[in-house]
Coordinates of C-alpha atoms in Angstrom, one line a residue:
Chain A
M1 CA -3.7 10.5 24.6
N2 CA -4.8 10.0 21.0
H3 CA -7.5 7.5 19.9
A4 CA -6.0 4.3 18.3
V5 CA -8.7 4.9 15.6
E6 CA -10.7 8.1 15.2
I7 CA -13.4 8.2 12.3
R8 CA -15.2 11.5 11.5
G9 CA -17.9 12.1 9.4
L10 CA -17.2 9.3 6.9
H11 CA -19.0 8.9 3.7
K12 CA -18.2 6.2 1.0
S13 CA -20.3 5.8 -2.1
F14 CA -19.7 3.5 -5.2
G15 CA -21.2 5.4 -8.0
S16 CA -24.7 6.3 -7.0
N17 CA -24.7 3.6 -4.3
K18 CA -24.1 5.4 -0.9
V19 CA -22.5 2.5 1.3
L20 CA -21.4 4.7 4.2
K21 CA -23.6 7.6 5.4
G22 CA -21.7 9.5 8.0
I23 CA -19.7 7.3 10.4
D24 CA -18.6 8.7 13.7
L25 CA -16.4 6.0 15.6
S26 CA -13.3 5.9 17.7
V27 CA -11.3 3.1 19.3
E28 CA -8.9 3.7 22.3
P29 CA -5.7 1.8 22.5
G30 CA -6.0 -1.7 23.8
Q31 CA -9.7 -2.0 23.2
V32 CA -11.4 -4.6 21.1
V33 CA -14.3 -3.3 18.9
C34 CA -16.6 -5.9 17.3
V35 CA -18.7 -4.4 14.3
I36 CA -21.9 -6.4 13.7
G37 CA -24.8 -6.1 11.4
P38 CA -26.6 -7.5 8.4
S39 CA -24.7 -8.1 5.1
G40 CA -24.7 -5.0 3.0
S41 CA -24.7 -2.7 5.9
G42 CA -21.0 -1.3 5.1
K43 CA -19.2 -3.1 8.0
S44 CA -16.5 -4.3 5.6
T45 CA -16.2 -1.1 3.6
L46 CA -16.0 1.0 7.1
L47 CA -13.1 -1.7 7.9
R48 CA -11.4 -1.0 4.3
C49 CA -11.5 2.5 4.8
V50 CA -9.5 2.5 7.9
N51 CA -6.5 1.6 6.2
L52 CA -7.3 3.2 3.0
L53 CA -8.1 0.2 0.9
E54 CA -11.1 2.0 -0.1
Q55 CA -10.7 5.6 -0.5
P56 CA -13.4 7.6 1.7
T57 CA -15.6 10.1 -0.4
S58 CA -15.6 12.4 2.4
G59 CA -14.6 12.5 5.9
K60 CA -11.6 12.1 8.1
V61 CA -9.7 8.9 9.4
F62 CA -6.7 9.1 11.9
V63 CA -4.7 6.1 13.1
G64 CA -2.7 6.7 16.2
G65 CA -3.4 10.5 15.8
V66 CA -2.2 10.7 12.1
E67 CA -4.7 11.8 9.6
L68 CA -4.7 9.0 6.8
T69 CA -7.2 10.9 4.8
D70 CA -4.7 13.7 4.4
E71 CA -3.1 14.1 0.8
D72 CA 0.3 14.4 2.2
V73 CA 0.5 11.4 4.4
D74 CA 2.7 8.7 3.1
I75 CA -0.3 5.9 2.9
D76 CA 2.4 3.1 2.6
A77 CA 4.0 3.8 5.7
A78 CA 0.9 4.5 7.6
R79 CA -0.5 1.0 6.6
R80 CA 2.6 -0.6 8.0
G81 CA 1.3 0.2 11.4
V82 CA -2.2 -1.4 10.7
G83 CA -2.4 -5.1 10.3
M84 CA -5.1 -6.5 8.2
V85 CA -6.8 -10.0 8.0
F86 CA -9.2 -10.9 5.3
Q87 CA -12.0 -13.2 4.9
Q88 CA -10.3 -15.1 2.3
F89 CA -7.2 -15.1 3.8
N90 CA -5.3 -13.7 0.8
L91 CA -1.7 -15.7 1.5
F92 CA 0.7 -15.3 -1.1
G93 CA 0.1 -18.5 -3.0
H94 CA 3.5 -18.8 -4.9
L95 CA 5.3 -18.3 -1.4
T96 CA 6.1 -20.7 1.6
V97 CA 4.6 -19.9 4.9
L98 CA 7.8 -18.4 6.1
R99 CA 8.5 -16.3 3.1
N100 CA 4.6 -15.0 3.4
I101 CA 5.8 -13.6 6.6
T102 CA 9.2 -12.3 6.0
I103 CA 8.7 -10.8 2.7
A104 CA 6.9 -7.5 3.6
Q105 CA 9.4 -7.5 6.7
E106 CA 12.4 -7.5 4.6
R107 CA 11.1 -5.3 1.8
V108 CA 9.3 -2.7 3.5
L109 CA 10.8 -2.6 7.0
K110 CA 14.2 -3.5 5.7
R111 CA 14.9 -5.9 8.2
R112 CA 17.8 -8.4 7.9
R113 CA 16.8 -11.9 6.4
P114 CA 17.6 -13.6 9.8
E115 CA 16.0 -11.3 11.8
C116 CA 13.0 -11.6 9.7
E117 CA 13.0 -15.3 9.9
R118 CA 13.3 -15.1 13.8
I119 CA 10.3 -12.7 14.0
A120 CA 8.4 -15.0 11.6
R121 CA 8.8 -18.0 13.5
H122 CA 8.1 -16.4 16.9
N123 CA 4.8 -15.2 15.4
L124 CA 4.2 -18.7 14.0
E125 CA 4.5 -19.9 17.5
R126 CA 1.9 -17.5 18.5
V127 CA -0.6 -18.9 16.2
G128 CA 0.5 -22.6 16.9
L129 CA 1.9 -23.3 13.5
T130 CA 5.6 -23.4 14.1
E131 CA 5.9 -26.9 12.1
K132 CA 4.2 -25.3 8.9
A133 CA 6.8 -22.9 8.1
D134 CA 8.1 -24.5 4.8
S135 CA 4.6 -25.6 3.5
Y136 CA 2.8 -23.7 0.8
P137 CA -0.6 -22.0 1.4
A138 CA -2.5 -24.6 -0.7
Q139 CA -1.3 -27.4 1.7
L140 CA -2.9 -26.0 4.4
S141 CA -6.4 -26.0 5.8
G142 CA -8.6 -22.6 6.0
G143 CA -8.1 -22.3 9.6
Q144 CA -4.2 -22.9 9.6
Q145 CA -4.0 -20.3 6.5
Q146 CA -6.2 -17.6 8.5
R147 CA -3.7 -18.1 11.5
V148 CA -0.7 -17.6 9.1
A149 CA -2.4 -14.5 7.7
I150 CA -2.7 -13.5 11.3
A151 CA 0.9 -14.2 12.0
R152 CA 1.9 -12.4 8.8
A153 CA 0.2 -9.1 9.9
L154 CA 1.8 -9.5 13.4
A155 CA 5.1 -9.7 12.0
M156 CA 4.9 -6.2 11.1
D157 CA 4.6 -5.0 14.8
P158 CA 1.3 -3.2 14.1
S159 CA -0.4 -1.0 16.7
L160 CA -3.9 -1.8 15.3
M161 CA -5.2 -5.1 13.8
L162 CA -8.3 -5.1 11.4
F163 CA -10.2 -8.4 11.1
D164 CA -12.5 -8.4 8.0
E165 CA -15.1 -11.5 8.8
P166 CA -12.1 -13.6 9.6
T167 CA -14.1 -16.9 10.2
S168 CA -16.7 -16.5 7.5
A169 CA -14.8 -18.5 4.9
L170 CA -14.1 -21.4 7.3
D171 CA -15.5 -24.8 7.8
P172 CA -17.4 -24.9 11.3
E173 CA -14.9 -27.1 13.0
L174 CA -12.0 -24.7 12.1
V175 CA -13.6 -21.6 13.3
G176 CA -12.4 -21.9 16.9
D177 CA -8.8 -22.3 16.3
V178 CA -8.6 -18.8 14.9
L179 CA -10.9 -17.2 17.5
T180 CA -8.6 -18.9 20.0
V181 CA -5.7 -16.9 18.4
M182 CA -7.6 -13.7 18.3
R183 CA -8.6 -14.1 22.0
K184 CA -5.1 -14.6 23.0
L185 CA -4.3 -11.5 21.0
A186 CA -6.7 -9.5 22.7
E187 CA -5.7 -10.5 26.1
D188 CA -2.1 -9.6 25.0
G189 CA -3.8 -6.1 24.8
M190 CA -3.8 -5.5 21.1
T191 CA -6.1 -3.0 19.7
M192 CA -8.6 -4.8 17.4
L193 CA -11.3 -3.6 15.2
V194 CA -13.1 -6.9 13.9
V195 CA -16.2 -7.4 11.7
T196 CA -17.6 -10.5 12.5
H197 CA -20.8 -12.6 12.8
E198 CA -19.5 -14.5 15.7
M199 CA -21.7 -13.1 18.5
A200 CA -20.3 -15.6 21.2
F201 CA -16.8 -13.7 20.3
A202 CA -18.2 -10.5 20.5
R203 CA -20.0 -11.2 23.7
E204 CA -16.7 -12.7 25.4
V205 CA -13.9 -10.7 23.9
A206 CA -15.3 -7.5 22.8
D207 CA -14.9 -4.3 25.0
R208 CA -17.3 -2.8 22.8
V209 CA -19.7 -3.9 20.0
V210 CA -21.0 -1.6 17.4
F211 CA -24.0 -2.5 15.3
M212 CA -24.3 -1.1 12.0
D213 CA -27.2 -1.0 9.6
D214 CA -27.8 0.6 6.2
G215 CA -24.3 2.6 6.4
M216 CA -24.8 4.0 9.6
V217 CA -23.8 3.2 13.2
V218 CA -27.1 2.3 15.2
E219 CA -25.7 1.3 18.4
D220 CA -22.4 1.4 20.2
G221 CA -21.6 0.0 23.6
P222 CA -20.6 -2.7 25.8
P223 CA -21.6 -6.1 24.8
S224 CA -23.9 -6.3 27.8
Q225 CA -25.7 -3.6 26.5
V226 CA -25.7 -3.9 22.7
I227 CA -26.1 -7.6 22.5
A228 CA -27.8 -8.8 25.8
N229 CA -30.1 -5.6 26.1
P230 CA -30.2 -3.5 22.8
K231 CA -32.1 -0.4 22.8
H232 CA -33.0 -0.2 19.0
Q233 CA -35.5 -2.1 17.3
R234 CA -33.3 -2.9 14.2
T235 CA -30.5 -4.2 16.8
R236 CA -32.9 -6.5 18.3
S237 CA -34.7 -7.9 15.0
F238 CA -31.1 -8.4 13.6
L239 CA -29.8 -10.2 16.6
S240 CA -32.9 -12.5 17.0
R241 CA -32.3 -13.3 13.3
V242 CA -28.7 -14.2 14.2
L243 CA -29.2 -15.8 17.4
N244 CA -32.2 -17.9 16.2
P245 CA -31.8 -18.3 12.7
T246 CA -34.5 -21.0 12.4
H247 CA -37.0 -18.9 14.3
V248 CA -40.5 -17.9 12.3
D249 CA -42.3 -14.8 13.5
Chain B
M1 CA -49.7 -50.0 -26.0
S2 CA -46.3 -49.6 -27.5
E3 CA -43.8 -52.6 -27.5
P4 CA -40.1 -51.8 -27.2
V5 CA -39.3 -53.3 -30.9
A6 CA -36.4 -51.1 -31.7
A7 CA -34.0 -53.2 -29.6
L8 CA -35.1 -56.7 -31.2
P9 CA -32.7 -58.4 -33.8
Q10 CA -33.7 -57.1 -37.0
R11 CA -34.2 -60.1 -39.7
G12 CA -33.2 -59.7 -43.0
G13 CA -30.9 -56.4 -42.2
L14 CA -27.6 -56.0 -40.6
S15 CA -27.5 -54.8 -37.2
P16 CA -25.8 -51.4 -36.5
R17 CA -22.8 -52.9 -34.9
K18 CA -22.1 -55.4 -37.7
K19 CA -22.5 -52.4 -40.3
Q20 CA -19.8 -50.5 -38.2
R21 CA -17.5 -53.4 -38.3
I22 CA -17.9 -53.8 -42.2
S23 CA -17.3 -50.0 -42.6
R24 CA -14.2 -50.0 -40.5
G25 CA -12.8 -52.9 -42.5
I26 CA -13.5 -50.9 -45.6
Q27 CA -11.5 -47.9 -44.2
Y28 CA -8.6 -49.9 -43.6
A29 CA -8.7 -51.5 -46.8
I30 CA -8.5 -48.1 -48.6
L31 CA -5.7 -47.0 -46.4
I32 CA -3.5 -50.1 -47.3
V33 CA -4.5 -49.7 -51.3
I34 CA -3.3 -46.2 -51.2
V35 CA 0.0 -47.0 -49.3
V36 CA 0.8 -49.9 -51.7
V37 CA 0.1 -47.9 -55.0
V38 CA 2.2 -44.8 -53.7
A39 CA 5.1 -47.2 -52.5
L40 CA 5.1 -49.1 -56.0
L41 CA 4.6 -45.9 -58.2
A42 CA 7.1 -43.8 -56.4
D43 CA 10.6 -43.4 -57.9
W44 CA 12.2 -44.1 -54.6
P45 CA 16.1 -43.6 -55.6
A46 CA 15.1 -40.3 -57.0
I47 CA 13.1 -39.1 -54.0
I48 CA 16.1 -40.3 -51.8
N49 CA 18.5 -38.6 -54.0
S50 CA 16.8 -35.4 -53.7
F51 CA 15.5 -35.2 -50.3
L52 CA 17.4 -37.3 -48.3
N53 CA 20.9 -37.2 -50.0
V54 CA 23.2 -38.1 -47.4
E55 CA 26.4 -36.4 -49.2
V56 CA 24.5 -33.3 -49.5
A57 CA 23.3 -33.3 -46.1
G58 CA 26.8 -33.9 -45.0
E59 CA 27.7 -30.5 -46.6
T60 CA 25.6 -28.6 -44.2
L61 CA 27.9 -29.7 -41.4
P62 CA 29.1 -28.1 -39.2
T63 CA 27.8 -24.8 -40.5
L64 CA 24.6 -26.1 -39.6
F65 CA 25.1 -25.8 -36.2
T66 CA 28.0 -23.4 -35.6
V67 CA 26.3 -20.7 -37.6
A68 CA 22.9 -21.1 -38.7
L69 CA 21.3 -22.5 -35.5
R70 CA 23.3 -20.3 -33.6
N71 CA 22.3 -17.3 -35.3
T72 CA 18.5 -18.6 -35.3
V73 CA 18.8 -18.7 -31.4
I74 CA 20.4 -15.5 -31.3
Y75 CA 17.7 -13.7 -33.1
T76 CA 15.2 -15.7 -31.2
V77 CA 16.2 -14.9 -27.7
T78 CA 17.2 -11.2 -28.2
A79 CA 13.7 -10.4 -29.8
Y80 CA 12.2 -12.5 -26.9
V81 CA 13.9 -10.3 -24.4
V82 CA 12.9 -7.2 -25.9
G83 CA 9.3 -8.4 -26.5
F84 CA 9.3 -9.8 -22.9
V85 CA 10.5 -6.4 -21.3
V86 CA 8.4 -4.2 -23.6
G87 CA 5.1 -6.5 -23.3
M88 CA 5.6 -6.0 -19.5
V89 CA 5.7 -2.5 -19.4
L90 CA 2.8 -2.2 -22.1
A91 CA 0.8 -4.8 -19.8
L92 CA 1.2 -2.2 -16.9
M93 CA 0.5 0.7 -19.0
R94 CA -2.7 -1.2 -19.9
L95 CA -3.6 -1.5 -16.3
S96 CA -2.6 2.0 -15.5
S97 CA -4.9 4.6 -13.9
V98 CA -3.5 7.2 -15.9
A99 CA -5.8 7.2 -19.0
P100 CA -3.3 8.2 -21.7
Y101 CA -0.9 5.2 -20.7
R102 CA -3.8 2.9 -21.2
W103 CA -4.5 4.5 -24.7
I104 CA -1.1 4.5 -26.1
A105 CA -0.6 0.7 -25.0
A106 CA -3.8 -0.1 -26.6
V107 CA -2.9 1.5 -30.0
Y108 CA 0.5 0.2 -29.9
I109 CA -0.6 -3.2 -29.4
E110 CA -3.6 -2.9 -32.0
I111 CA -0.8 -2.0 -34.7
F112 CA 1.8 -4.4 -34.0
R113 CA -0.6 -7.2 -33.7
G114 CA -2.2 -6.2 -36.9
L115 CA 0.9 -6.0 -39.1
P116 CA 2.8 -8.9 -40.7
A117 CA 6.2 -9.5 -38.7
L118 CA 7.9 -8.9 -42.0
V119 CA 6.5 -5.6 -42.7
V120 CA 7.7 -4.6 -39.2
L121 CA 11.1 -6.0 -39.9
L122 CA 11.4 -4.1 -43.1
M123 CA 10.0 -0.8 -41.8
I124 CA 12.9 -1.0 -39.0
A125 CA 15.5 -1.9 -41.5
S126 CA 14.5 1.1 -43.7
L127 CA 14.4 3.5 -40.7
P128 CA 18.0 5.0 -41.3
L129 CA 16.7 6.0 -44.9
A130 CA 14.2 8.5 -43.1
F131 CA 16.4 9.4 -40.2
P132 CA 20.2 9.2 -41.7
W133 CA 21.4 10.1 -38.1
L134 CA 19.6 7.0 -36.7
Q135 CA 21.9 3.8 -36.5
I136 CA 20.3 0.8 -35.1
P137 CA 23.1 -1.0 -33.1
G138 CA 24.1 -4.3 -33.9
G139 CA 23.4 -4.1 -37.5
V140 CA 21.0 -7.0 -38.3
Y141 CA 21.1 -8.5 -35.0
G142 CA 19.8 -5.3 -33.7
Q143 CA 17.1 -4.9 -36.4
A144 CA 15.8 -8.4 -35.9
A145 CA 15.8 -7.7 -32.1
L146 CA 13.9 -4.7 -32.5
G147 CA 11.6 -5.8 -35.4
L148 CA 10.6 -9.2 -33.9
G149 CA 10.6 -8.0 -30.5
A150 CA 8.4 -5.2 -31.5
V151 CA 5.9 -7.6 -33.0
S152 CA 6.0 -10.3 -30.1
S153 CA 5.8 -7.5 -27.4
A154 CA 2.1 -6.8 -28.5
Y155 CA 1.0 -10.5 -28.2
L156 CA 3.1 -10.8 -24.7
A157 CA 1.5 -7.6 -23.2
E158 CA -1.8 -9.1 -24.0
T159 CA -0.7 -12.3 -22.4
F160 CA 0.7 -10.6 -19.3
R161 CA -2.6 -8.5 -18.8
G162 CA -4.6 -11.4 -18.9
G163 CA -2.3 -13.2 -16.3
I164 CA -2.1 -10.1 -14.1
Q165 CA -6.1 -9.9 -14.1
A166 CA -6.1 -13.5 -13.3
V167 CA -4.3 -13.0 -10.1
P168 CA -7.2 -12.4 -7.4
K169 CA -7.5 -8.8 -6.2
G170 CA -6.9 -9.9 -2.6
Q171 CA -3.2 -10.4 -3.4
M172 CA -2.7 -6.8 -4.2
E173 CA -4.8 -5.7 -1.2
A174 CA -3.0 -7.9 1.3
A175 CA 0.3 -6.9 0.0
R176 CA -0.6 -3.1 0.2
S177 CA -2.0 -3.7 3.7
L178 CA 1.5 -4.8 4.8
G179 CA 2.7 -1.4 3.6
M180 CA 4.3 -2.3 0.2
P181 CA 4.1 0.4 -2.3
Y182 CA 2.2 -0.5 -5.7
M183 CA 4.9 -1.2 -7.7
R184 CA 6.7 -3.3 -5.1
A185 CA 3.4 -5.5 -4.5
M186 CA 3.1 -5.7 -8.3
V187 CA 6.8 -7.1 -8.7
S188 CA 7.0 -9.4 -5.6
I189 CA 3.6 -10.6 -5.5
V190 CA 1.2 -10.2 -8.7
I191 CA 3.6 -10.7 -11.4
P192 CA 5.2 -13.8 -10.1
Q193 CA 2.0 -15.6 -10.0
A194 CA 0.6 -14.1 -13.1
L195 CA 3.8 -15.5 -15.0
R196 CA 3.0 -19.0 -13.6
I197 CA -0.6 -18.8 -15.0
V198 CA 0.8 -17.9 -18.7
I199 CA 3.7 -20.0 -19.0
P200 CA 1.9 -22.0 -21.8
P201 CA 1.1 -19.2 -23.9
L202 CA 4.6 -17.8 -23.1
T203 CA 6.1 -20.9 -24.3
N204 CA 4.0 -20.6 -27.4
Q205 CA 5.1 -17.3 -28.2
L206 CA 8.6 -18.5 -28.1
V207 CA 8.0 -21.2 -30.6
F208 CA 6.2 -18.7 -32.9
L209 CA 9.5 -16.3 -32.6
F210 CA 11.6 -19.2 -33.4
K211 CA 10.0 -19.8 -36.6
D212 CA 9.7 -16.1 -37.4
S213 CA 13.4 -15.6 -37.0
S214 CA 13.6 -17.1 -40.7
L215 CA 12.1 -13.7 -41.7
V216 CA 15.5 -12.0 -41.1
L217 CA 16.5 -13.3 -44.4
F218 CA 14.7 -10.5 -46.0
L219 CA 17.1 -8.0 -44.2
G220 CA 20.1 -9.0 -46.3
V221 CA 22.4 -10.9 -44.3
T222 CA 26.1 -11.9 -44.6
A223 CA 27.4 -15.5 -44.5
A224 CA 28.1 -15.0 -40.8
Q225 CA 24.5 -13.6 -39.8
V226 CA 22.8 -16.5 -41.8
E227 CA 20.0 -18.3 -40.0
L228 CA 18.8 -21.8 -40.5
A229 CA 16.0 -21.1 -43.2
K230 CA 18.3 -19.0 -45.5
F231 CA 21.1 -21.3 -44.7
G232 CA 19.0 -24.3 -45.8
N233 CA 17.9 -22.5 -48.9
D234 CA 21.3 -21.5 -49.9
V235 CA 23.0 -24.9 -49.5
A236 CA 20.3 -26.5 -51.4
S237 CA 20.7 -23.8 -54.4
T238 CA 24.3 -24.4 -54.3
F239 CA 24.1 -28.4 -54.8
A240 CA 20.6 -28.2 -57.0
N241 CA 19.3 -30.6 -54.2
P242 CA 16.4 -29.7 -51.5
T243 CA 17.9 -32.1 -48.9
P244 CA 19.3 -29.1 -46.9
L245 CA 15.9 -27.8 -46.6
I246 CA 14.8 -31.0 -45.0
V247 CA 17.9 -30.9 -42.7
T248 CA 17.0 -27.4 -41.7
G249 CA 13.4 -28.4 -41.1
A250 CA 14.3 -31.2 -39.0
T251 CA 16.6 -28.8 -36.9
Y252 CA 13.7 -26.5 -36.2
L253 CA 11.7 -29.4 -35.0
L254 CA 14.6 -30.6 -32.9
L255 CA 13.6 -27.3 -30.9
T256 CA 10.0 -26.8 -31.1
I257 CA 8.9 -30.2 -30.5
P258 CA 10.8 -30.4 -27.1
L259 CA 9.5 -26.9 -26.2
G260 CA 5.9 -27.7 -27.2
Y261 CA 6.3 -30.8 -25.0
L262 CA 7.6 -28.9 -22.1
S263 CA 4.7 -26.2 -22.3
R264 CA 2.2 -29.0 -22.3
R265 CA 3.9 -30.6 -19.3
M266 CA 3.9 -27.3 -17.3
E267 CA 0.4 -26.8 -18.2
A268 CA -0.6 -30.1 -16.9
R269 CA 1.0 -29.5 -13.5
Q270 CA -1.1 -26.5 -12.7

């Protein structure tokens, strides 16, 4: 059986700035993997390399057994199977919520309009926003926008979902709604790769937690190990800073 | 020890507020004197006869609207369509990852922004002199659409580029992450939002073009091809009376003022 995601020897540099320094990582179908680490450690860049929003400098990325880094692969076709949720939501501001969810189905998957709308409404229901179908993104709260963004990605029937700090731009009281949707998605068996600072979510929902620092994977294992009982000093000091932000050494 | 003396009422001099009031009174007085003098000295019958001659104004009808305004609108709209399409292509070229496309667009924009519209129009009209096999379809109409369109495309290209760059990068990334090819994402997601941002400059460009369409008179037009400015001038010469120029001027304003108003309205809505 193929890995849902397999990353081999991934390097990414921006000019002389080496952001990823040889990442090897795989995600099995149905797994939820949370990537944690200090800012600037390369977590988001890693995630953006998985659907090639960033072109890796070297290394290979496979999704569902297909090598996306292969020159001959149809990247647009490959991206259809990989949903992505952004920190800033990135809903299409000129379109209604419903149209946000139908436009790619219609233009990319060539589904008929009534079918697109049926699927859109079904996914809006999954994120609990059926009544917002005709609103514009600017009329929604950040948490609602992020849930619409999740519904938009789900409407493409992805086999893998990437989350790039999905709750970092939200007011604290709105974080819970988004995490609830993500938790439900995990229970439904979706394969998820999540960059996050939500340690409670990682501890409770993730099958595996990956700790990254300085462009490398430092520690990779079940949350009971990486979060509760980290082996590496760098992981320990990061977690103590995140879990006790007011603590002074 | 210093006492706050500045604010105390000053004996002997006028307070600043009183001075201001007197100054304002003098300004009103000057204005009224000028208006009264002009009104008394002006030869009103002669002025009305020259500039607001109702009989001569009547001579412009109905051709003013059925031919002249109609042609002005045709020249403007066709040139705008050409400018819009070419401008959008140039904007996309300016943002292309293929360097020569960027250079070509940059050179084109520099040239056509730098040349007077009249020079471009005359060059287009004289193209058949250089290339006898070349016939610009539509005669004067085609030449006007091409010449004025070429100039406005340079301005519109920069406007479009600014608008596209003002759309957050995340919009393109979200569209691509849903599997949309680059051009599809541009057309469905980025450009519609860019156009909203640039509605005010787009309207301004239409107003400029509406006025610049008067340059078509230098191409040598027949009575059926005449636009507002030349029409006004022709009728004015016929009757040796400048009233038709006032009439055509008013006709321009009839369209430009509502357009400007519309543009400000849409700008305010954003």
